[in-house]
XYZ file of C-alpha atoms in Angstrom:
584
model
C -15.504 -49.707 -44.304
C -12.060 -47.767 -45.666
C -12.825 -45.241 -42.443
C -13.100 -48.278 -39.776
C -9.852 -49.942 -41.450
C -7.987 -46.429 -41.194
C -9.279 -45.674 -37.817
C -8.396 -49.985 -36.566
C -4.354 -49.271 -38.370
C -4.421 -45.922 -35.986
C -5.384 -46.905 -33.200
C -2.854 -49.804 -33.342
C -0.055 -47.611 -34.116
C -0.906 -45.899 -31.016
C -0.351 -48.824 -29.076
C 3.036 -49.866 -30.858
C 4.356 -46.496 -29.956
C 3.404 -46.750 -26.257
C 4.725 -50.014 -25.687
C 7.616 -49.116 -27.414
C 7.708 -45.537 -25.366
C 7.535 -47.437 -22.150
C 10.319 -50.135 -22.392
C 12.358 -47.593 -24.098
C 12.266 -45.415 -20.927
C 12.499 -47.810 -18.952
C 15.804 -49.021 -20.074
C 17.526 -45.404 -20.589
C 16.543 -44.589 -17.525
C 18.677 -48.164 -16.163
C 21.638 -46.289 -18.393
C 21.631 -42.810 -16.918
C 21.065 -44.552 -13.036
C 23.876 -46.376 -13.818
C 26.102 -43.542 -14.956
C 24.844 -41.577 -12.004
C 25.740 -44.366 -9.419
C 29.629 -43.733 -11.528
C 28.821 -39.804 -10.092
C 27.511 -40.418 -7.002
C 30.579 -42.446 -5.800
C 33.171 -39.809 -6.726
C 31.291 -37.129 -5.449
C 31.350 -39.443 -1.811
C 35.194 -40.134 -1.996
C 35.218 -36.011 -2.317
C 33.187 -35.496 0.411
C 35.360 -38.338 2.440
C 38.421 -37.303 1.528
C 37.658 -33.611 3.169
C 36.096 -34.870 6.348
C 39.286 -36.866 6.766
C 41.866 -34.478 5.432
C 42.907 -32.878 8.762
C 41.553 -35.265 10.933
C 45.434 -36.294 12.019
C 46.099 -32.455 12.793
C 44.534 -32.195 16.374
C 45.544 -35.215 17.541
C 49.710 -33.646 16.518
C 48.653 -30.707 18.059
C 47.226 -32.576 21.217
C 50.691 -33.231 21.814
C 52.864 -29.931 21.254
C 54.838 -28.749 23.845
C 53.976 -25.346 23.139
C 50.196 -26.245 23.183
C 51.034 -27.873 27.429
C 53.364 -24.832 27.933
C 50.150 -22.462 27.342
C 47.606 -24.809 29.343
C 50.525 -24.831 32.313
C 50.303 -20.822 32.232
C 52.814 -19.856 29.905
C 52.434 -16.874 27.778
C 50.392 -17.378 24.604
C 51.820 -15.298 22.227
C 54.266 -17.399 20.460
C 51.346 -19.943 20.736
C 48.925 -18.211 18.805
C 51.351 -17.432 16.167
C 52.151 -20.731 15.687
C 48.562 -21.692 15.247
C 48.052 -18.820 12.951
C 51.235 -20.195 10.716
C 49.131 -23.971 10.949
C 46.062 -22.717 9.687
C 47.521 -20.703 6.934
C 49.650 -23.862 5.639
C 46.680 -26.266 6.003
C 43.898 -23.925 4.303
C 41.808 -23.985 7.562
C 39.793 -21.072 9.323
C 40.480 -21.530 12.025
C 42.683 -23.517 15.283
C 42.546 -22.676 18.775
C 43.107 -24.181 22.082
C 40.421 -24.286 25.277
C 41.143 -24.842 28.620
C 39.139 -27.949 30.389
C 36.667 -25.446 31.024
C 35.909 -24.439 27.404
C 37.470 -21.014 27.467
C 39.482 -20.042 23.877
C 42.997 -18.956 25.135
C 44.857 -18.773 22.332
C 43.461 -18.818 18.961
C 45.058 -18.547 15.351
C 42.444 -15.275 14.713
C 44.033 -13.996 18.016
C 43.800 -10.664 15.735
C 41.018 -10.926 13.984
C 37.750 -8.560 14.423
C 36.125 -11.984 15.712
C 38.884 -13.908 17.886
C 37.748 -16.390 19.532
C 40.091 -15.844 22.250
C 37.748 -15.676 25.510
C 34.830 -17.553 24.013
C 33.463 -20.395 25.759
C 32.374 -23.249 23.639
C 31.770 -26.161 26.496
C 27.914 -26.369 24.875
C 29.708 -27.634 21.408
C 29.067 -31.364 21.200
C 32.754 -31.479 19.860
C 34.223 -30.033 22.852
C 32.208 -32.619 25.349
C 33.276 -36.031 22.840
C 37.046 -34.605 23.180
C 36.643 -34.594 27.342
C 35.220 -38.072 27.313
C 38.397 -39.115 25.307
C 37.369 -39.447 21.571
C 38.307 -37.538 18.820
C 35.224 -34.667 18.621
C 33.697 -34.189 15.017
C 30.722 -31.402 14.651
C 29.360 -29.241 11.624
C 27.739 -25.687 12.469
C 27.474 -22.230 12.001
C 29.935 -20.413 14.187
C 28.671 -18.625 16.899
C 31.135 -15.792 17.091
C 31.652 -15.488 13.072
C 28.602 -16.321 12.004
C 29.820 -18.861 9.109
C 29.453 -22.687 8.911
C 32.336 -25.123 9.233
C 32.974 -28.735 10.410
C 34.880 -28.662 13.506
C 37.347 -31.775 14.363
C 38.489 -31.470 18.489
C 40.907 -33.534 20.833
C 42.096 -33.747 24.237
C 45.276 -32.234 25.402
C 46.523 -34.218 28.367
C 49.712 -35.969 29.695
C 50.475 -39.301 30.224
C 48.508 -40.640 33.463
C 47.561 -37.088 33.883
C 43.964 -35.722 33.474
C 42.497 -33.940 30.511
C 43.908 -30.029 31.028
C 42.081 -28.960 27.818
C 40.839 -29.259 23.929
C 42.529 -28.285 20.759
C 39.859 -28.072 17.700
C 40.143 -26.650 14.451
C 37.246 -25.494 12.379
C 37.205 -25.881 8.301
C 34.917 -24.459 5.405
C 33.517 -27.118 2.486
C 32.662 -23.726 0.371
C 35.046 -24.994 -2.360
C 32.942 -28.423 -2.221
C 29.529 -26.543 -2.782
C 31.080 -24.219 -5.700
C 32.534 -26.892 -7.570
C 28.637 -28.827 -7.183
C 27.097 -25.779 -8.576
C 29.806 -25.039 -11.091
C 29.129 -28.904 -12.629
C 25.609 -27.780 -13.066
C 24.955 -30.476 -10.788
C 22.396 -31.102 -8.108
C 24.413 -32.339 -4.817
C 22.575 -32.224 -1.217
C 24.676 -33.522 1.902
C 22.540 -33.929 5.159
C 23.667 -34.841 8.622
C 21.896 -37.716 10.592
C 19.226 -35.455 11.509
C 18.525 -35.050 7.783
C 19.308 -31.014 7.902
C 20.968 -30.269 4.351
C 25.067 -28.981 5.334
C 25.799 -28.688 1.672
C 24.218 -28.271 -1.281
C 24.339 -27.106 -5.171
C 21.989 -24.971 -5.011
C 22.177 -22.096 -1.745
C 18.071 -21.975 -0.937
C 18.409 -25.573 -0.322
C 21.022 -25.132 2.446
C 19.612 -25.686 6.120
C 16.015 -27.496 5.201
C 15.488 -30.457 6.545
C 14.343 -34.132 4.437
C 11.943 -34.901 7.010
C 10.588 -33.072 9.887
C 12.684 -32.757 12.569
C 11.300 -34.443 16.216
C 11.255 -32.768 19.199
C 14.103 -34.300 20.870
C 16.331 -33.313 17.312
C 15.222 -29.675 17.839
C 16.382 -29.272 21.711
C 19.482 -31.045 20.871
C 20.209 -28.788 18.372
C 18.632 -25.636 20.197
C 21.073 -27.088 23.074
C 24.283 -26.925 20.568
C 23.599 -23.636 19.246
C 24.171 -25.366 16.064
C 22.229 -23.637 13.385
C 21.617 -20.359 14.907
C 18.825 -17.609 12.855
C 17.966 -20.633 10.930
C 13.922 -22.125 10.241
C 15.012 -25.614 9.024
C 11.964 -25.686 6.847
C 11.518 -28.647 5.051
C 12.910 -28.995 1.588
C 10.474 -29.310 -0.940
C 11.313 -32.440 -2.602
C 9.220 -36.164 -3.212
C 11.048 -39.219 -3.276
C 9.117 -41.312 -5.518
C 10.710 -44.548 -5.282
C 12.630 -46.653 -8.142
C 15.483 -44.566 -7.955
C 13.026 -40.901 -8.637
C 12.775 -37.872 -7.007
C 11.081 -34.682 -7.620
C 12.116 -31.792 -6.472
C 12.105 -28.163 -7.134
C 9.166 -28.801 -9.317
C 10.824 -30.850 -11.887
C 11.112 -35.168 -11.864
C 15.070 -35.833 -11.325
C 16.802 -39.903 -10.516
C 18.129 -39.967 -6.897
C 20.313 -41.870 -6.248
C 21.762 -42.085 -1.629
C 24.701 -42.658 -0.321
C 24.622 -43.541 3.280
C 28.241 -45.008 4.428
C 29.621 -41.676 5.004
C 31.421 -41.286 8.441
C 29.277 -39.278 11.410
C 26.194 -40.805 9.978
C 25.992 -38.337 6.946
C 24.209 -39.255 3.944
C 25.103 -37.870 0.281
C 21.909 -37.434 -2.009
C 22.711 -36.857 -5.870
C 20.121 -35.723 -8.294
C 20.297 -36.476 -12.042
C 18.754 -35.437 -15.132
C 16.722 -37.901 -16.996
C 15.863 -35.661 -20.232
C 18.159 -37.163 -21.760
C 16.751 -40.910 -21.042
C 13.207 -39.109 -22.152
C 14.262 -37.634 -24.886
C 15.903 -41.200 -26.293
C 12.787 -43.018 -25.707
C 10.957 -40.569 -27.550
C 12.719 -40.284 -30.147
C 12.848 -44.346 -30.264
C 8.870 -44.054 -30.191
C 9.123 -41.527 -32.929
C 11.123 -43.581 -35.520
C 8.836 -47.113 -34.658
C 5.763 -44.884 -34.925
C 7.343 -43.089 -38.423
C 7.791 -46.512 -40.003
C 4.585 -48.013 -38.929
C 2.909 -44.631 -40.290
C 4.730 -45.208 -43.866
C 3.492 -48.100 -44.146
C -0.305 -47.063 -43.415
C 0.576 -43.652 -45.592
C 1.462 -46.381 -48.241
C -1.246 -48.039 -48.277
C -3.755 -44.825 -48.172
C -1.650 -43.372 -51.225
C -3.986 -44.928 -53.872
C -6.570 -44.525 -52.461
C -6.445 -41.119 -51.632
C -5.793 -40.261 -55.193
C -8.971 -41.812 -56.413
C -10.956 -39.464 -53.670
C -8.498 -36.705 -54.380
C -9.648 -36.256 -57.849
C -13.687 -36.627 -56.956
C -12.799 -34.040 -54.272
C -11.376 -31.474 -56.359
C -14.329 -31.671 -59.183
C -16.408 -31.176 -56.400
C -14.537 -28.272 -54.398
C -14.428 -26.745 -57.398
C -18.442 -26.943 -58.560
C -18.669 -25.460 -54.242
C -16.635 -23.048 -54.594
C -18.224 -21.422 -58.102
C -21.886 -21.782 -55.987
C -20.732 -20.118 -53.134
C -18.899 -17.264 -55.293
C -22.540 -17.067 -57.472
C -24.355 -16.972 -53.701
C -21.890 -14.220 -52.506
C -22.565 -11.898 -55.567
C -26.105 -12.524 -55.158
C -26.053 -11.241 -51.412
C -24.154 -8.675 -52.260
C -26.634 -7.070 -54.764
C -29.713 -8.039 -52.423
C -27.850 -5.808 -49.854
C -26.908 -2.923 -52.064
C -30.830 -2.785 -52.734
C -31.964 -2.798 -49.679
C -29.465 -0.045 -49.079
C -30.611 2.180 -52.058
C -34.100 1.212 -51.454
C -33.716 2.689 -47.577
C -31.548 5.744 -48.823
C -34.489 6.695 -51.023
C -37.415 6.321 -47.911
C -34.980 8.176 -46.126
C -34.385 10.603 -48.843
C -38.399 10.983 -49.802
C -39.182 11.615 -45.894
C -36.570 14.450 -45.703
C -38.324 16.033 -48.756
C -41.511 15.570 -47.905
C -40.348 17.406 -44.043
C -38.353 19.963 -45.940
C -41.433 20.953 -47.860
C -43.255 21.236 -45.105
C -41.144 23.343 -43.139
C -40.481 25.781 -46.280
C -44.765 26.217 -46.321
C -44.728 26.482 -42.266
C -41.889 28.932 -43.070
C -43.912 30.880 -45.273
C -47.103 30.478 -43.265
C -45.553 31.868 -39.905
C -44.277 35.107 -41.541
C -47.065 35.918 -43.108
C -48.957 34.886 -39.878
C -46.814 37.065 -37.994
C -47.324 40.148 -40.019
C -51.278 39.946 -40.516
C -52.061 39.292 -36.824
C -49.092 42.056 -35.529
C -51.737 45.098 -35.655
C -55.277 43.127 -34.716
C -53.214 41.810 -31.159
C -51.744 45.522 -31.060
C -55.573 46.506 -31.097
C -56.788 44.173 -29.041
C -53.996 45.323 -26.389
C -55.556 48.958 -26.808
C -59.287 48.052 -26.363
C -58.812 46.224 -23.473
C -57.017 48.773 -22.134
C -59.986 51.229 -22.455
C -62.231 48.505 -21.365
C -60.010 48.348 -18.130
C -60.664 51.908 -17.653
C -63.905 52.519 -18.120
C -65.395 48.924 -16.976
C -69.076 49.763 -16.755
C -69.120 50.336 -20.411
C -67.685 47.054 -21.715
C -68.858 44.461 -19.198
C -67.161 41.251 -19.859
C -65.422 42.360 -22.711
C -61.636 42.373 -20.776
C -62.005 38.715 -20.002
C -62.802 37.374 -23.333
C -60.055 39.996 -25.179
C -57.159 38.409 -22.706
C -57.826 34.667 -23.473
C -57.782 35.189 -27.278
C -54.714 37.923 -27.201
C -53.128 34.938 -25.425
C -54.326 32.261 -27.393
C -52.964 34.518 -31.157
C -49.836 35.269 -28.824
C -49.003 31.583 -28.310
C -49.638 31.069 -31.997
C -47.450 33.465 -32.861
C -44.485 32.552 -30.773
C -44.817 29.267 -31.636
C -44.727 29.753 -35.557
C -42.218 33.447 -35.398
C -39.061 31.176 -35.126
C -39.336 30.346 -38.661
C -39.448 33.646 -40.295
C -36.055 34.627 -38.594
C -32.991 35.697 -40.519
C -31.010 33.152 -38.019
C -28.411 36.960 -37.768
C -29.025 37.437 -33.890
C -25.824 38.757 -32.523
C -24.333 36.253 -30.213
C -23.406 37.662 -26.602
C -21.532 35.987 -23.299
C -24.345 35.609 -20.763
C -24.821 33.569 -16.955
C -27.361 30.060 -17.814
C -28.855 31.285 -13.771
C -29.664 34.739 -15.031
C -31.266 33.506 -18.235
C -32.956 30.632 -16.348
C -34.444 32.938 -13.583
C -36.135 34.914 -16.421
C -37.539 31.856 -17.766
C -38.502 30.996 -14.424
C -40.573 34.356 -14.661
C -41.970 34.137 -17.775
C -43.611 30.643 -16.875
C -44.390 31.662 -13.132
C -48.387 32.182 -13.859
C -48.175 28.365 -15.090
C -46.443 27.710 -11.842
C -49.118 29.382 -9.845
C -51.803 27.987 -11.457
C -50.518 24.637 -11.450
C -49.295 24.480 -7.555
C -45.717 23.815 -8.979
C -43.169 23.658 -6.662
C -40.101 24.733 -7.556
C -36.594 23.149 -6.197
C -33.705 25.304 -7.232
C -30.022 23.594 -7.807
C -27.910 25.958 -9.401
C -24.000 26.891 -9.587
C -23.102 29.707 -7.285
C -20.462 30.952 -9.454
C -21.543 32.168 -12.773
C -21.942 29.698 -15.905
C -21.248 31.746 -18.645
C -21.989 30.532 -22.269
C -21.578 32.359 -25.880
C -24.696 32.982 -27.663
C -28.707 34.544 -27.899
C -29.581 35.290 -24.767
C -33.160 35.573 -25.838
C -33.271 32.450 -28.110
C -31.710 30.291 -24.991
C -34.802 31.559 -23.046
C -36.875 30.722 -25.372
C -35.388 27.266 -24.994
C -35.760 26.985 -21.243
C -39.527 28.777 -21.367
C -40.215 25.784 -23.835
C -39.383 23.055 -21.823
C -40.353 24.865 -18.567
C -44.079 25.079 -19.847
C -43.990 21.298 -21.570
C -43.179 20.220 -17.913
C -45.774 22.541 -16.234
C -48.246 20.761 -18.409
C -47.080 17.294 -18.021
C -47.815 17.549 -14.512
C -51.391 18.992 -14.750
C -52.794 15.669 -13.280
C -50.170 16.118 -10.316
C -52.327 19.250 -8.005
C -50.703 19.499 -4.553
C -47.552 17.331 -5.395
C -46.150 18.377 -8.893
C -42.168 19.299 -7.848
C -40.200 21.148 -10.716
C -36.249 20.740 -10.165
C -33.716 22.824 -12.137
C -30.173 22.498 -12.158
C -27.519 24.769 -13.372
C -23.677 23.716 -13.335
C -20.524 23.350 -15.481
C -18.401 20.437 -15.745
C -15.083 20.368 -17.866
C -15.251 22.121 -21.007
C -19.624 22.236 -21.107
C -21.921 24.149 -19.203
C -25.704 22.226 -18.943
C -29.059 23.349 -17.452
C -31.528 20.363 -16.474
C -35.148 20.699 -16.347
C -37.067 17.939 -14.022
C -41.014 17.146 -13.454
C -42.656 14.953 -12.030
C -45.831 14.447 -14.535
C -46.585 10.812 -16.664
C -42.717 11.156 -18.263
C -42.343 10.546 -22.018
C -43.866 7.113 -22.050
C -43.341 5.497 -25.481
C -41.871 8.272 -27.106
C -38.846 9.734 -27.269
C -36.958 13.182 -27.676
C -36.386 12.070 -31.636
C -40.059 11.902 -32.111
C -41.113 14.719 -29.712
C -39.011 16.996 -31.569
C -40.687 16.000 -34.922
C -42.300 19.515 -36.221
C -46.327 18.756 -35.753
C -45.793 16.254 -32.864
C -47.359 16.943 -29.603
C -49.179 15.196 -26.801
C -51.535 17.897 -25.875
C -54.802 17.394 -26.947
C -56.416 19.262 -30.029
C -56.057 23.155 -29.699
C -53.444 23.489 -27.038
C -50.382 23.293 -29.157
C -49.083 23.346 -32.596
C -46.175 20.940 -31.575
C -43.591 23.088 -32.909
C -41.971 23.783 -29.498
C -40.058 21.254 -29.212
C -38.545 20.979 -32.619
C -37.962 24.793 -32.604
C -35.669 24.358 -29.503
C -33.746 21.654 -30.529
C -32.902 23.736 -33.470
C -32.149 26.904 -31.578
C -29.686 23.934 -29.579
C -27.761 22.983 -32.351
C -27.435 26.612 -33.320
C -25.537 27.059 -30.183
C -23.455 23.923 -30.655
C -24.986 22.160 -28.122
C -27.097 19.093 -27.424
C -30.214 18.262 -26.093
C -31.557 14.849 -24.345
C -34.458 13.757 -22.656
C -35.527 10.356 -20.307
C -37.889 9.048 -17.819
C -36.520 9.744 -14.498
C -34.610 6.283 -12.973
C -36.742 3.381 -11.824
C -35.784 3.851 -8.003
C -36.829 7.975 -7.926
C -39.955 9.391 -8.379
C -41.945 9.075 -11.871
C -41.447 12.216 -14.456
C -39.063 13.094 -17.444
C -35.472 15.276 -17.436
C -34.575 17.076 -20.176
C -30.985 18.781 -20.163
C -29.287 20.630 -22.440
C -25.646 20.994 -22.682
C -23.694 23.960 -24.202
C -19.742 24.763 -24.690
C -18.514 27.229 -21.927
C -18.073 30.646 -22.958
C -14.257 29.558 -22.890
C -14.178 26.547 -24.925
C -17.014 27.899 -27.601
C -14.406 31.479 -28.520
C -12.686 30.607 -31.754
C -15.173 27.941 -32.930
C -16.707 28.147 -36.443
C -20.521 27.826 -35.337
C -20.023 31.005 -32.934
C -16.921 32.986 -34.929
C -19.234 33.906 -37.910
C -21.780 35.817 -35.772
C-alpha cells in the first residue's frame, strides 16, 4: 500500500512538471519572438537604408555634362577620373558609363587589372530597366571581377532627345554580412527568387529556400547572374509558429517581406534561453512538490531504515562466512589436485629410473649374443647347404633384439653428445634411408617438399635422426591398411627465426588420442609385441633437448584422412648463445 501511494505522488509530480514545462515554454518563447521581432526590424531599416543610400547618385550623374560630353565623342579621360574621384568619396566599387549599346566607355577602374572599359553588359537586367526609362536595380556576381554587388543604373538622355546611354554603379554589402556574423547572429537575405544574397554564415550564401522553377533558372542563366554557382537548396525546415530548423539545430524565424525589389529578410533566433527558463521553472515546481513527498517519506523511511540496516548487517556477516567457506573448499581442491598430480609424477619418475636401469643393463647383456648372431649368419650365408633355414630365422630375431634395443638405449645415455650445425634435408634423407625397407614393403609413396637452400640447425645430428626415423616408421605403420594408396609427404623449410620438418601419412590419424598421451612412456597403438611404446616419448624428449617443440593432428576435414606431426627447432642462427645449446 506505502509503494502504490509513493508510486500515485510520482507519477503526479510528473504531470505537474509537464504542464508546468509546457506553458512555461510556451510563454518564453512569446518573450524572445517578441524581442526578436525588436531585431528583425533594425536589421531591415539596415538593409533599407543601404539599398537606398546611393540610389540618388545615378540619376545626378544621368545628368553631368561631362557624362553627355563623353557619349557625344569627347575624350574620356577627364571622365573616368572623375568617376574614379565619385566612387572613392561614396565607398562604392565601382561607376561607369555605357553607350545605348551596352559597351563600358569610361569606367572609374579605367586602371584597374579588371576595367570594365570595353565590356558589354546589355544582358544585365539593370541595363534593359534603365533603356525602358526606370531607374535599373540588380544584385550579382560580376562578370568581369568575379565579386557580388547590387548594381543601381539610369538613363543618360537629353530633353526630347532619345536615350544615348546608361550610367550604373555597382556596390558591395560585405560590411552588412560581417557585422551579421560579428553579432553572432543568424541573418539570411534572399531575392524574390528565394536565392540567399547575404547571409551570417558564408556556406549559406547562394542556396536557394525553395527550388528554383525552370523559368527562374533561364532567367537567371539569361542574366549571367550567379555565374560557377549550384544554388543548392539550403538545408533548413520552417516549422510553423514562428520555428525553424536549420543547420541541424531548432531556431524562431521570424520574415520580413516589405523590402524594396521584392527581397525578403529572414532572422533566426536562439530559443535556449526560453528552454532553459522553462526548465528551470519546471525544476523549482517539481523541487517543491518533491519536498513535500520527501517530507512525508522521512518517517517512514527511518522506521525501514533501521530494519534495513539489522538486516544488511546479519547479510553481509553470511555472505563474509560463505566467502571464507569457498575459499577453503577451493584451496582443497587445489592441494588435493597438486598431490594426484604430484603422486602421478612419482609414480612415472619411478618408472622411468627402473626402465633406466633396465635398458642399460639390457643393452650390455644382449651387445655380444646380437654380435654373435651377426657372425653365424654370416657363415650360414656362406656356406648355405650346411645351415638350411638357419639365415632366415637369425635375421628376424637380430631385428626383433635390435628394435628392443634401440628403443630402450636412449635411457642409458649420459645426455653429453657434442652438439654440431647440420642441414634438416641431409639428416632427413638419411632417415628417409634408414626407413626405406618399410617404404618398400609397405608401397609408400613418398612426396618430397623440401627447402632448396640449406636449413641449418645446432645440435645431434644422430639424435635428430633418430627423431625423424621415429616418426617416419610410426607413419609407415599407420598406413599398413592403406596397400596401393598410402602417400608419405615431408616437408623441410625455415620461417623467421625456426627451422621445422613435417612428417604426413595418410593411415587412420590419431583418432581419440593425442600427442600428450602418445608420448606417455608405455603407450602405443600397435598391437602386443610390435612395440614397447617408448618411441614416441623418447623423441619428444630428444625435442626439448634441442629447444624445440613437437605437435601432432589429424589432417583438416577438407584433405585426405591421416595425421602430421612437425617439429620445430631454432635456426642454427637464433639457437648460438642460448643456454640449452651453450653448455654442450
Amino acid at each position: 500500500m506505502a509503494r502504490l501511494s509513493l508510486i500515485l505522488s510520482l507519477v503526479a509530480t510528473l504531470c505537474v512538471g509537464f504542464v508546468v514545462q509546457r506553458v512555461a515554454l510556451d510563454l518564453f518563447l512569446a518573450e524572445e519572438l517578441e524581442k526578436s521581432e525588436g531585431q528583425l526590424s533594425l536589421y531591415r531599416s539596415t538593409v533599407v537604408a543601404e539599398l537606398e543610400r546611393h540610389s540618388h547618385l545615378t540619376h545626378v550623374l544621368a545628368q553631368d555634362s561631362f557624362v553627355m560630353a563623353a557619349l557625344a565623342g569627347a575624350d574620356t579621360g577627364a571622365l573616368n577620373a572623375r568617376l574614379a574621384d565619385f566612387a572613392a568619396r561614396a565607398g562604392l566599387d565601382a561607376i561607369y558609363l555605357m553607350d545605348a549599346s551596352g559597351i563600358t566607355i569610361a569606367a572609374s577602374n579605367h586602371d584597374k587589372p579588371h576595367s570594365f572599359i570595353g565590356q558589354s553588359y546589355a544582358f544585365r537586367p539593370y541595363f534593359q530597366e534603365a533603356l525602358a526609362g526606370v531607374q535599373g536595380r540588380f544584385y550579382a556576381i560580376g562578370t568581369t571581377t568575379g565579386e557580388p554587388g547590387y548594381f543601381i543604373a539610369d538613363a543618360v538622355r537629353e530633353k526630347g532627345a532619345e536615350t544615348q546611354g546608361v550610367i550604373a554603379l555597382k556596390k558591395s554589402f560585405g560590411d552588412l554580412e560581417t557585422s551579421w556574423a560579428n553579432a553572432g547572429e543568424q541573418v539570411i537575405l534572399a531575392n524574390r527568387d528565394g536565392v540567399v544574397l547575404l547571409a551570417s554564415e558564408p556556406t549559406w550564401r547562394y542556396r536557394v529556400l525553395s527550388p528554383l522553377s525552370a523559368a527562374q533558372k533561364q532567367d537567371i542563366i539569361a542574366a549571367r547572374q550567379f555565374l560557377g554557382q549550384p544554388l543548392e537548396p539550403l538545408a533548413w525546415t520552417p516549422t510553423g509558429d514562428g520555428q525553424a530548423e536549420i543547420a541541424g539545430a531548432p531556431r524562431l524565424h521570424l520574415v520580413a517581406q516589405d523590402l524594396p525589389d521584392g527581397w525578403e529578410l529572414h532572422y533566426f533566433a536562439n530559443n535556449e534561453r526560453a528552454v532553459a527558463r522553462a526548465w528551470l521553472a519546471t525544476a523549482v515546481v517539481v523541487l517543491l512538490a518533491g519536498s513535500a513527498l520527501v517530507l512525508f517519506q522521512v518517517q517512514r523511511a527511518r522506521r525501514i531504515g533501521r530494519a534495513l540496516r539489522r538486516a544488511e548487517r546479519e547479510e553481509a556477516q553470511l555472505r563474509q562466512t560463505n566467502a571464507q567457506l569457498a575459499v577453503e573448499i577451493a584451496e582443497r581442491k587445489t592441494a588435493q589436485a597438486q598431490l594426484q598430480a604430484t603422486q602421478k609424477e612419482l609414480s612415472q619418475a619411478s618408472r622411468l629410473a627402473a626402465l633406466g636401469q633396465l635398458s642399460a643393463s639390457v643393452t650390455h647383456e644382449l651387445g655380444q649374443p646380437i654380435a654373435a648372431m651377426r657372425n653365424h649368419l654370416a657363415a650360414a650365408e656362406l656356406n648355405p647347404k650346411g645351415a638350411a633355414g638357419l639365415g632366415a630365422d637369425l635375421n628376424g630375431l637380430v631385428a626383433r633384439m635390435e628394435g628392443i634395443t634401440r628403443q630402450l638405449k636412449f635411457f642409458a645415455t649420459s645426455g653429453n653428445e657434442r652438439f654440431e650445425v647440420f642441414a634438416l634435408q641431409s639428416a632427413m634423407d638419411s632417415a628417409l634411408g634408414l626407413v626405406a625397407p618399410n617404404l618398400e614393403a609397405g608401397g609408400v609413396t613418398v612426396m618430397r617438399d623440401m627447402a632448396k637452400a640449406p636449413v641449418t640447425v645446432r645440435g645431434n645430428r644422430l639424435r635428430m635422426e633418430q627423431v625423424m626415423t621415429n616418426i617416419l616408421r610410426n607413419a609407415c605403420d599407420a598406413m599398413e591398411d592403406e596397400p596401393g594408396s598410402a602417400v608419405l609427404t615431408v616437408r623441410v623449410w625455415a620461417e623467421k627465426d625456426c627451422a621445422a620438418f613435417e612428417v604426413a601419412d595418410t593411415g587412420h590419424g590419431l583418432g581419440d588420442d593425442n600427442l600428450q598421451n602418445l608420448q606417455e612412456p608405455f603407450v602405443t597403438t600397435r598391437e602386443s609385441g610390435r612395440g614397447m611404446g617408448l618411441g614416441l616419448a623418447i623423441s619428444a624428449t630428444i625435442v626439448k633437448d634441442h629447444g624445440g617443440h613437437m605437435t601432432a593432428q589429424d589432417r583438416a576435414a577438407d584433405s585426405a584422412q591421416g595425421a602430421v606431426f612437425r617439429v620445430t627447432l631454432p635456426l642454427a642462427e637464433a639457437a648460438t648463445g642460448r643456454g640449452a645449446f651453450a653448455a654442450q
